[in-house]
CSV table of C-alpha atoms and ligand atoms in Angstrom, one decimal:
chain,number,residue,atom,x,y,z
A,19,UNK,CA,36.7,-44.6,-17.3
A,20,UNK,CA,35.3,-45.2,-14.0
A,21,UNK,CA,31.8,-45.9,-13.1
A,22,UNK,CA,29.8,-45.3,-10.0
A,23,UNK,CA,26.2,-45.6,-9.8
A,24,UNK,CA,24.6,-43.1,-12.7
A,25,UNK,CA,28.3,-41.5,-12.9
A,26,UNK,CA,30.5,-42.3,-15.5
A,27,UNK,CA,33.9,-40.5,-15.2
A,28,UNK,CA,36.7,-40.3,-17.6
A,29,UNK,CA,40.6,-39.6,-16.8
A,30,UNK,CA,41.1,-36.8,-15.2
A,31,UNK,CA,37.7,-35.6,-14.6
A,32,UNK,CA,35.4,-35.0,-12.0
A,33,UNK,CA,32.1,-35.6,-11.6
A,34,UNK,CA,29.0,-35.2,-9.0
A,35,UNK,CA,25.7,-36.7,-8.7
A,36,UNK,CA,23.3,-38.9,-7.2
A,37,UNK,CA,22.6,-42.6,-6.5
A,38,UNK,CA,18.9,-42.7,-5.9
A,39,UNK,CA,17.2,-44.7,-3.2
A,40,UNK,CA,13.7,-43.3,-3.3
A,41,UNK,CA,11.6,-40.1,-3.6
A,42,UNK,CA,10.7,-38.4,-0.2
A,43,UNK,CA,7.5,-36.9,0.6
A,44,UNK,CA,7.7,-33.7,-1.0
A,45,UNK,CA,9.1,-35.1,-4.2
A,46,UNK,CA,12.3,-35.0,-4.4
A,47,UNK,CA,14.8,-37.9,-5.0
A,48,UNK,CA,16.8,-38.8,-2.2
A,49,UNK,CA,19.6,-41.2,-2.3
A,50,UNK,CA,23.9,-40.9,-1.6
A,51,UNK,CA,25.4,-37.8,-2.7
A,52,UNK,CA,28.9,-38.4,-4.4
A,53,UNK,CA,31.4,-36.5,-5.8
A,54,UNK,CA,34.3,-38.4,-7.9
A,55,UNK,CA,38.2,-38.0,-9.2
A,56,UNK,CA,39.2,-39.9,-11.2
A,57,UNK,CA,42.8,-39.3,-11.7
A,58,UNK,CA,44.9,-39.4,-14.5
A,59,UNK,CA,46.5,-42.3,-13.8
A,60,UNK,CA,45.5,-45.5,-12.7
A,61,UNK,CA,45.5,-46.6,-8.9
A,62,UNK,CA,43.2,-48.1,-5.8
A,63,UNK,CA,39.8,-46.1,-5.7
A,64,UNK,CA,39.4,-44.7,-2.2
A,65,UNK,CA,35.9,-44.2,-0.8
A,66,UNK,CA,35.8,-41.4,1.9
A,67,UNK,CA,32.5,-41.1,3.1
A,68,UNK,CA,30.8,-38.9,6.5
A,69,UNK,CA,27.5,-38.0,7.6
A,70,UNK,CA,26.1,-41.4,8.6
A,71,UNK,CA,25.0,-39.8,11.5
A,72,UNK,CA,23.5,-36.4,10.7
A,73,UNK,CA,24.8,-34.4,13.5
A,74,UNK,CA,28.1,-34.9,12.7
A,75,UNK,CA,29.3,-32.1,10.5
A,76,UNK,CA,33.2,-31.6,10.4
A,77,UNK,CA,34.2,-34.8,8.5
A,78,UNK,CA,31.1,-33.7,5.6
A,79,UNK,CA,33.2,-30.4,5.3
A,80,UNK,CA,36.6,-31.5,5.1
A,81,UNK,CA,35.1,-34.3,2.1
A,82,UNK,CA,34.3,-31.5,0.2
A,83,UNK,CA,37.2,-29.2,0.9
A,84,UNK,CA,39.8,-32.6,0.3
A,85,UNK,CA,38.5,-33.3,-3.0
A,86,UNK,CA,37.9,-29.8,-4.1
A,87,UNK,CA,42.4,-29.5,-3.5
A,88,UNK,CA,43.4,-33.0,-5.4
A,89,UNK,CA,44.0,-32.4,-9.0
A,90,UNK,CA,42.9,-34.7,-11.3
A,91,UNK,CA,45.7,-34.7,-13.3
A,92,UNK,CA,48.7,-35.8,-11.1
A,93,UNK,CA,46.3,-38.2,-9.3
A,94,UNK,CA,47.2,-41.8,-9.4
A,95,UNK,CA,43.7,-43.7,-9.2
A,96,UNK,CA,40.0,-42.5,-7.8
A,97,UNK,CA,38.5,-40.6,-4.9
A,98,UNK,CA,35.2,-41.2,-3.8
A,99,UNK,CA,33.7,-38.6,-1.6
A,100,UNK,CA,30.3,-39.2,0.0
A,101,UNK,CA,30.0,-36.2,1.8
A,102,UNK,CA,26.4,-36.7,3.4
A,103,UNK,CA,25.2,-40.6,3.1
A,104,UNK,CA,22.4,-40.0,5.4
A,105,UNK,CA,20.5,-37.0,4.2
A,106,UNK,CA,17.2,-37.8,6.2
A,107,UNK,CA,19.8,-37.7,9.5
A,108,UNK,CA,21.2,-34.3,8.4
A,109,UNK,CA,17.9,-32.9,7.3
A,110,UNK,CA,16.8,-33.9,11.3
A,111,UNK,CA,20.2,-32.3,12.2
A,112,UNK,CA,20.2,-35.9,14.4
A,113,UNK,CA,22.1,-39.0,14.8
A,114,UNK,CA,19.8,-40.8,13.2
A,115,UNK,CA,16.9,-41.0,10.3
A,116,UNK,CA,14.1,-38.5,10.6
A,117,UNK,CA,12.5,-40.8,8.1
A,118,UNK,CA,12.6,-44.3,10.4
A,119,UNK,CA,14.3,-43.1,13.3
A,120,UNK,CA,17.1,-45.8,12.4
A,121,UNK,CA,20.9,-45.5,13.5
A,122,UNK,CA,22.5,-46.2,10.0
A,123,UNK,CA,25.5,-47.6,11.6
A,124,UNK,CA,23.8,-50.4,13.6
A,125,UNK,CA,22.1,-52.1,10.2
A,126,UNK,CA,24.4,-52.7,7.5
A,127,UNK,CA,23.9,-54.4,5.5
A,128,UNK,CA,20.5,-53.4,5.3
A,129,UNK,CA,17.9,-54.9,3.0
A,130,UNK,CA,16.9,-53.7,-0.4
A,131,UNK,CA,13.0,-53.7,0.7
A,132,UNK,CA,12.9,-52.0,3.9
A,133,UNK,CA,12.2,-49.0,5.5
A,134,UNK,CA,14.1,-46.0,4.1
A,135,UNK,CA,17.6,-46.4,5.9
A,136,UNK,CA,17.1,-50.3,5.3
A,137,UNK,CA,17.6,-49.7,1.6
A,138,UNK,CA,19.8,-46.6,1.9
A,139,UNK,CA,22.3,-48.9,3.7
A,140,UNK,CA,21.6,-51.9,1.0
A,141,UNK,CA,21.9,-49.7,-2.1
A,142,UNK,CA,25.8,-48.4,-0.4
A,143,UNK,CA,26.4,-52.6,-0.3
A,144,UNK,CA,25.2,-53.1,-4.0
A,145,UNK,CA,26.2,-49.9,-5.3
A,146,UNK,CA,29.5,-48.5,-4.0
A,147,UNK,CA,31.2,-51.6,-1.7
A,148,UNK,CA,32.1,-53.4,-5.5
A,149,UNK,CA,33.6,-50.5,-7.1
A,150,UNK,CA,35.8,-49.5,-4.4
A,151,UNK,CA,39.2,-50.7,-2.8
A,152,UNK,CA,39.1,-49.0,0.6
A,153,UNK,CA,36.6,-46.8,3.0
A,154,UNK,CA,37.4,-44.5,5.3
A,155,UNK,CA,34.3,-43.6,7.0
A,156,UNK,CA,34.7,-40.0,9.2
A,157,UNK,CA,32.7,-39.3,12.1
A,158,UNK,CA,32.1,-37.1,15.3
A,159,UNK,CA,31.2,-37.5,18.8
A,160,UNK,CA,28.1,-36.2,17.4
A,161,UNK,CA,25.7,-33.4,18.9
A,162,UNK,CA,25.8,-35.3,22.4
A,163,UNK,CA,29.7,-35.5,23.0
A,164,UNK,CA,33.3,-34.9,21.8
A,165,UNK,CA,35.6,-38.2,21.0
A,166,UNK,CA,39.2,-38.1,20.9
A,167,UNK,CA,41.2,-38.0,17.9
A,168,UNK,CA,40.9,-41.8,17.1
A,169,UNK,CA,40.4,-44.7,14.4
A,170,UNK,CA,38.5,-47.9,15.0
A,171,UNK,CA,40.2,-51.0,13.7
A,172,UNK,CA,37.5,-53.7,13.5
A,173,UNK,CA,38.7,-56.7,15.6
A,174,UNK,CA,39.1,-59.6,13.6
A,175,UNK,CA,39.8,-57.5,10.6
A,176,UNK,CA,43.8,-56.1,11.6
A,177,UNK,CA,45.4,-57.9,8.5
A,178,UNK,CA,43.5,-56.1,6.4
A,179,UNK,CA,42.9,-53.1,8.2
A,180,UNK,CA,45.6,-51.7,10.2
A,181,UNK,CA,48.2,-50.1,7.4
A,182,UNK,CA,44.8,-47.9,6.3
A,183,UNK,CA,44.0,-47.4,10.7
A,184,UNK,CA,47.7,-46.2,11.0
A,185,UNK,CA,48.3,-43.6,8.3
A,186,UNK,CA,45.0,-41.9,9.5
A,187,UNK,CA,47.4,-40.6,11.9
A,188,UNK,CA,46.1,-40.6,15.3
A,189,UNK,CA,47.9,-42.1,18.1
A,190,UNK,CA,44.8,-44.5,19.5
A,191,UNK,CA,43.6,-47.4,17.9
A,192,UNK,CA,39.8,-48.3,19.2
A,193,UNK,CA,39.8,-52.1,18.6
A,194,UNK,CA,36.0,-52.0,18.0
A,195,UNK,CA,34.5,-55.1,17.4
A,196,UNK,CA,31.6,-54.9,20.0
A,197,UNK,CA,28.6,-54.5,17.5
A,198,UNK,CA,28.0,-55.1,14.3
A,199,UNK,CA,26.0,-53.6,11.3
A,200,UNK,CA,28.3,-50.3,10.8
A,201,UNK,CA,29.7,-49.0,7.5
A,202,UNK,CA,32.5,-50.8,8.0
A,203,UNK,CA,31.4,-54.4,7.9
A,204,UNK,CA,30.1,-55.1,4.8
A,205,UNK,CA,33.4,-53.7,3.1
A,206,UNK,CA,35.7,-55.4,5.5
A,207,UNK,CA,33.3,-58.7,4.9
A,208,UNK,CA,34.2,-58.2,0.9
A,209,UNK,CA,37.9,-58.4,1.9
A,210,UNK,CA,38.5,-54.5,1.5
A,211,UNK,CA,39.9,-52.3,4.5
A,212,UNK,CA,37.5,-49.6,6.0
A,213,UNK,CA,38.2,-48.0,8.9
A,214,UNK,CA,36.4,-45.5,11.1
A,215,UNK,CA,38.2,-41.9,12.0
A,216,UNK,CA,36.7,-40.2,15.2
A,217,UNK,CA,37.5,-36.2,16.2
A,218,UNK,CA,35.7,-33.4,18.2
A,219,UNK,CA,32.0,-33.4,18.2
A,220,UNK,CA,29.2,-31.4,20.8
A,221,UNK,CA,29.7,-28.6,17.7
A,222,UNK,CA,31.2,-28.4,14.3
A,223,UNK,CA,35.4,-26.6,14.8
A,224,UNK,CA,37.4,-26.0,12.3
A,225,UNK,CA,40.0,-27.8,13.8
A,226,UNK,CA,38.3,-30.5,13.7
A,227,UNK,CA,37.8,-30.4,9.9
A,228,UNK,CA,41.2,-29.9,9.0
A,229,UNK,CA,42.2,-33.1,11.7
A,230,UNK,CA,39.7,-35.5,9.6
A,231,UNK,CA,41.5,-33.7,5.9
A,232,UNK,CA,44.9,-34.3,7.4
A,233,UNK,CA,43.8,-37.7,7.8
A,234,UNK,CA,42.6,-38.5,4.7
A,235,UNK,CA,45.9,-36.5,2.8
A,236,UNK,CA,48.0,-38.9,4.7
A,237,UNK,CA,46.3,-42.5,3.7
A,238,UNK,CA,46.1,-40.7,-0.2
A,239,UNK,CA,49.8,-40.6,0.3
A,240,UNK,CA,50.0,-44.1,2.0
A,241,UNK,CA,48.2,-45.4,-0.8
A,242,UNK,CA,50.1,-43.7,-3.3
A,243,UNK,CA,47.8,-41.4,-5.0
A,244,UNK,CA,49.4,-38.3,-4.0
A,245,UNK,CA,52.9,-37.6,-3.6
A,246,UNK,CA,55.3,-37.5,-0.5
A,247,UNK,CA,55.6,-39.8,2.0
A,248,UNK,CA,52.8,-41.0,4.4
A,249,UNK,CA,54.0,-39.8,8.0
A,250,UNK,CA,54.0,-42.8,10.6
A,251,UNK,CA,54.0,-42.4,14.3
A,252,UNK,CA,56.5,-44.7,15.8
A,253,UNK,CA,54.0,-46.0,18.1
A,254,UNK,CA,50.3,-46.5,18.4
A,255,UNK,CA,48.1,-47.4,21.6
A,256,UNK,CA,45.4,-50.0,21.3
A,257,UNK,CA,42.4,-49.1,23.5
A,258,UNK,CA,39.0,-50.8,24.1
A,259,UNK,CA,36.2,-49.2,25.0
A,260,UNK,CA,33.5,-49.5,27.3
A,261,UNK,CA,30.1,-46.8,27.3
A,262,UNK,CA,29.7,-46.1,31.0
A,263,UNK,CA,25.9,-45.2,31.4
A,264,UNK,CA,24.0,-43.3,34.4
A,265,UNK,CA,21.7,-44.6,36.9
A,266,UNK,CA,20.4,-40.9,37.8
A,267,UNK,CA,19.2,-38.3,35.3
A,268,UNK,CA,19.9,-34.9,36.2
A,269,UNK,CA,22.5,-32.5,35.0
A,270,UNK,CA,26.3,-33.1,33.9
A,271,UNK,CA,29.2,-31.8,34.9
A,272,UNK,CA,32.2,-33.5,33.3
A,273,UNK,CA,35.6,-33.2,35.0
A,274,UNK,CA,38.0,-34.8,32.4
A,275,UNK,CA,38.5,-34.3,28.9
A,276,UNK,CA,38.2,-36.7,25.8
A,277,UNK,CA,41.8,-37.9,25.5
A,278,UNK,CA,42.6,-37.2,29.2
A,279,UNK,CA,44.5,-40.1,31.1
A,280,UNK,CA,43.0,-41.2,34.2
A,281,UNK,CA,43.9,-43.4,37.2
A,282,UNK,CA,41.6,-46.1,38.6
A,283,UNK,CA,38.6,-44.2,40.9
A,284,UNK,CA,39.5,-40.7,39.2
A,285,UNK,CA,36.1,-38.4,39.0
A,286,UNK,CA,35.1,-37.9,35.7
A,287,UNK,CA,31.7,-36.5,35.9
A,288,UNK,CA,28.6,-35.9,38.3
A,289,UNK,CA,25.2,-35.8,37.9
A,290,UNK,CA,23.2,-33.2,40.0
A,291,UNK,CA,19.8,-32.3,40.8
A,292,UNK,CA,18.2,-29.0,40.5
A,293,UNK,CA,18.8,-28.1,44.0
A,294,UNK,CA,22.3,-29.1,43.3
A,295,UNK,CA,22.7,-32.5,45.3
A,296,UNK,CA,25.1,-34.6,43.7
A,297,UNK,CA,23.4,-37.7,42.7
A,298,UNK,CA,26.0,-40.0,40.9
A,299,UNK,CA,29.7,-39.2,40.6
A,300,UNK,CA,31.3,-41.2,37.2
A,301,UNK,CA,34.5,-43.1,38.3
A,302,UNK,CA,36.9,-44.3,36.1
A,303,UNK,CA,36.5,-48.2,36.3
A,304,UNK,CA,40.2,-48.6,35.8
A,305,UNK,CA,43.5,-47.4,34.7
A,306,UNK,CA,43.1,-46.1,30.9
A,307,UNK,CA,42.3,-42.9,28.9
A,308,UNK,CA,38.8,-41.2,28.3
A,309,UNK,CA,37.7,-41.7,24.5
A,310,UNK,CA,34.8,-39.9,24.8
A,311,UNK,CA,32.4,-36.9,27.2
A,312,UNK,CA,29.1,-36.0,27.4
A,313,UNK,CA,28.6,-32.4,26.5
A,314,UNK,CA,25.2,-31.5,26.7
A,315,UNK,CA,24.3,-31.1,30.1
A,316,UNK,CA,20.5,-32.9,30.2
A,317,UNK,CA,21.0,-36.6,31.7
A,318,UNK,CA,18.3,-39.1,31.6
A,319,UNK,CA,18.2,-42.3,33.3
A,320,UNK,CA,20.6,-44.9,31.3
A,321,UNK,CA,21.9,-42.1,28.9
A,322,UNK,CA,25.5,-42.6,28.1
A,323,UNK,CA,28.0,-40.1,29.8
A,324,UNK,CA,31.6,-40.9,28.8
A,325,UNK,CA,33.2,-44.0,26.8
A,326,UNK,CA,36.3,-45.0,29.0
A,327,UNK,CA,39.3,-46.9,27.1
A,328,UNK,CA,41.0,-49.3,28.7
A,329,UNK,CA,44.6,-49.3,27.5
A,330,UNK,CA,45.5,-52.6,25.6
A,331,UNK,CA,48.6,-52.7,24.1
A,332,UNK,CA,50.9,-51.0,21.6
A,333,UNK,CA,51.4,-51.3,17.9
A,334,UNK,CA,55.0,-50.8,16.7
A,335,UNK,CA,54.8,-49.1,12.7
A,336,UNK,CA,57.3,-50.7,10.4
B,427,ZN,ZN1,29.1,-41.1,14.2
């Protein structure tokens, strides 16, 4: 039997249903969407959760599509699929809240008597962090941009982290450790690994979907839920990143592609007026790699235009 929330799951069931965090407006409950497996067998129990930013759609798809293929039967322990934690940020079709306006990733972990996101993010800390083992937490470059195929490995947090970072797959590691207040801390903080997978963004590909289910197949096989062998690259690049910002608003026109390697001084974008004057031109600050491009063309003073990755070292798997 495993419990989550109001759900109670036996052996080789599955279950849905909802942990409430309040009742909106219009009188309807809101709170976190799950949907559980518990296997057959006993094992780790594996949260998998997307949708903490509401415009980011491919990783809430490829939840639902990931759990609808595992078999109950012949798994060995539990999934955990949130497939939409911040319904308020979906409902907006935003990054963040259309209750509170809050980015849900910046506040963890939240406080039980706050505003609406306060105690969506508090009732994930009391409700779901002690009955899981892992988290793997899928986003997006969201509405505004497209990310690289990435994981973010919380500095500070590699011993417990980086066997889950490597099996999602992706050739670059994002030591993130910058800001606080994501998903990831208060699991990490409870001495479980979470780790953050990044793909596509600016609008929802299909690709993109079945990138973020390929991921999560491979860490249920790394784990040992599934069966067959978790594929390992040989090597895996560390980057950091840095969120270049412009001076000018005007409109964008990148010249280099999320993923793209670029030499120190490379152009990677300009900002024009309406009469077509270049304004700003977006250098790379240094050798590294572009993580992640604007896409929507509308620049404002200060808005962020790419996130440039400065290359910092190699990870060697086994
Ligand atoms: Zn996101």
């Amino acid at each position: 039997m495993y419990s989550i929330g109001p759900l109670t799951v036996a052996r080789g069931e599955r279950a849905q249903g909802l942990i409430p965090v309040g009742t909106s407006s219009y009188g309807v409950e809101l709170g976190i969407p799950l949907i559980v497996v518990n296997g057959a067998q006993g094992g780790p129990v594996l949260c998998v959760d997307a949708g903490v930013h509401g415009d980011e759609y491919d990783g809430q798809e490829a939840i639902r599509r990931v759990l609808a293929e595992i078999d109950p039967a012949t798994l060995r322990g539990t999934v955990v699929g949130i497939p939409c934690l911040n319904t308020p940020a979906f409902e907006a079709a935003a990054r963040a809240s259309g209750i509170d306006h809050l980015n849900l990733n910046r506040i963890f972990p939240g406080d039980a008597e706050g505003s609406y996101s306060q105690r969506l993010a508090a009732t994930f800390v009391e409700q779901v962090v002690p009955v899981v083992d892992a988290v793997v937490d899928l986003h997006t470059g969201g509405a505004y941009g497209e990310i690289a195929p990435l994981v973010i490995l919380q500095g500070g947090y590699e011993n417990l982290a980086t066997d889950l970072a490597l099996a999602a797959g992706h050739e670059l590691v994002w030591k993130g450790g910058k800001w606080g207040g994501t998903v990831r801390h208060p699991v990490l903080e409870a001495g479980k690994p979470a780790i953050t997978l990044e793909c596509g963004g600016a609008t929802y590909r299909e690709a993109n979907v079945e990138q973020h289910m390929h991921s999560v197949r491979n860490i249920l096989r790394q784990l040992g839920m599934i069966d067959g062998k978790a594929e390992l690259r040989g090597t895996y690049t560390t980057v950091s990143g840095t969120f270049a910002r412009s001076d000018a608003g005007g409109f964008f026109v990148s010249h280099a592609e999320p993923g793209e390697t670029c030499k120190e001084g490379d152009l990677i974008g300009t900002i024009s007026d309406h009469y077509g004057n270049v304004l700003e031109e977006v250098r790379a600050p240094q050798e590294g790699i572009v993580l992640w491009v604007r896409r929507i063309r509308t620049v404002r003073p200060g808005d962020e235009v790419v996130i440039f990755g400065e290359v910092q070292g190699e990870i060697l798997s086994c």
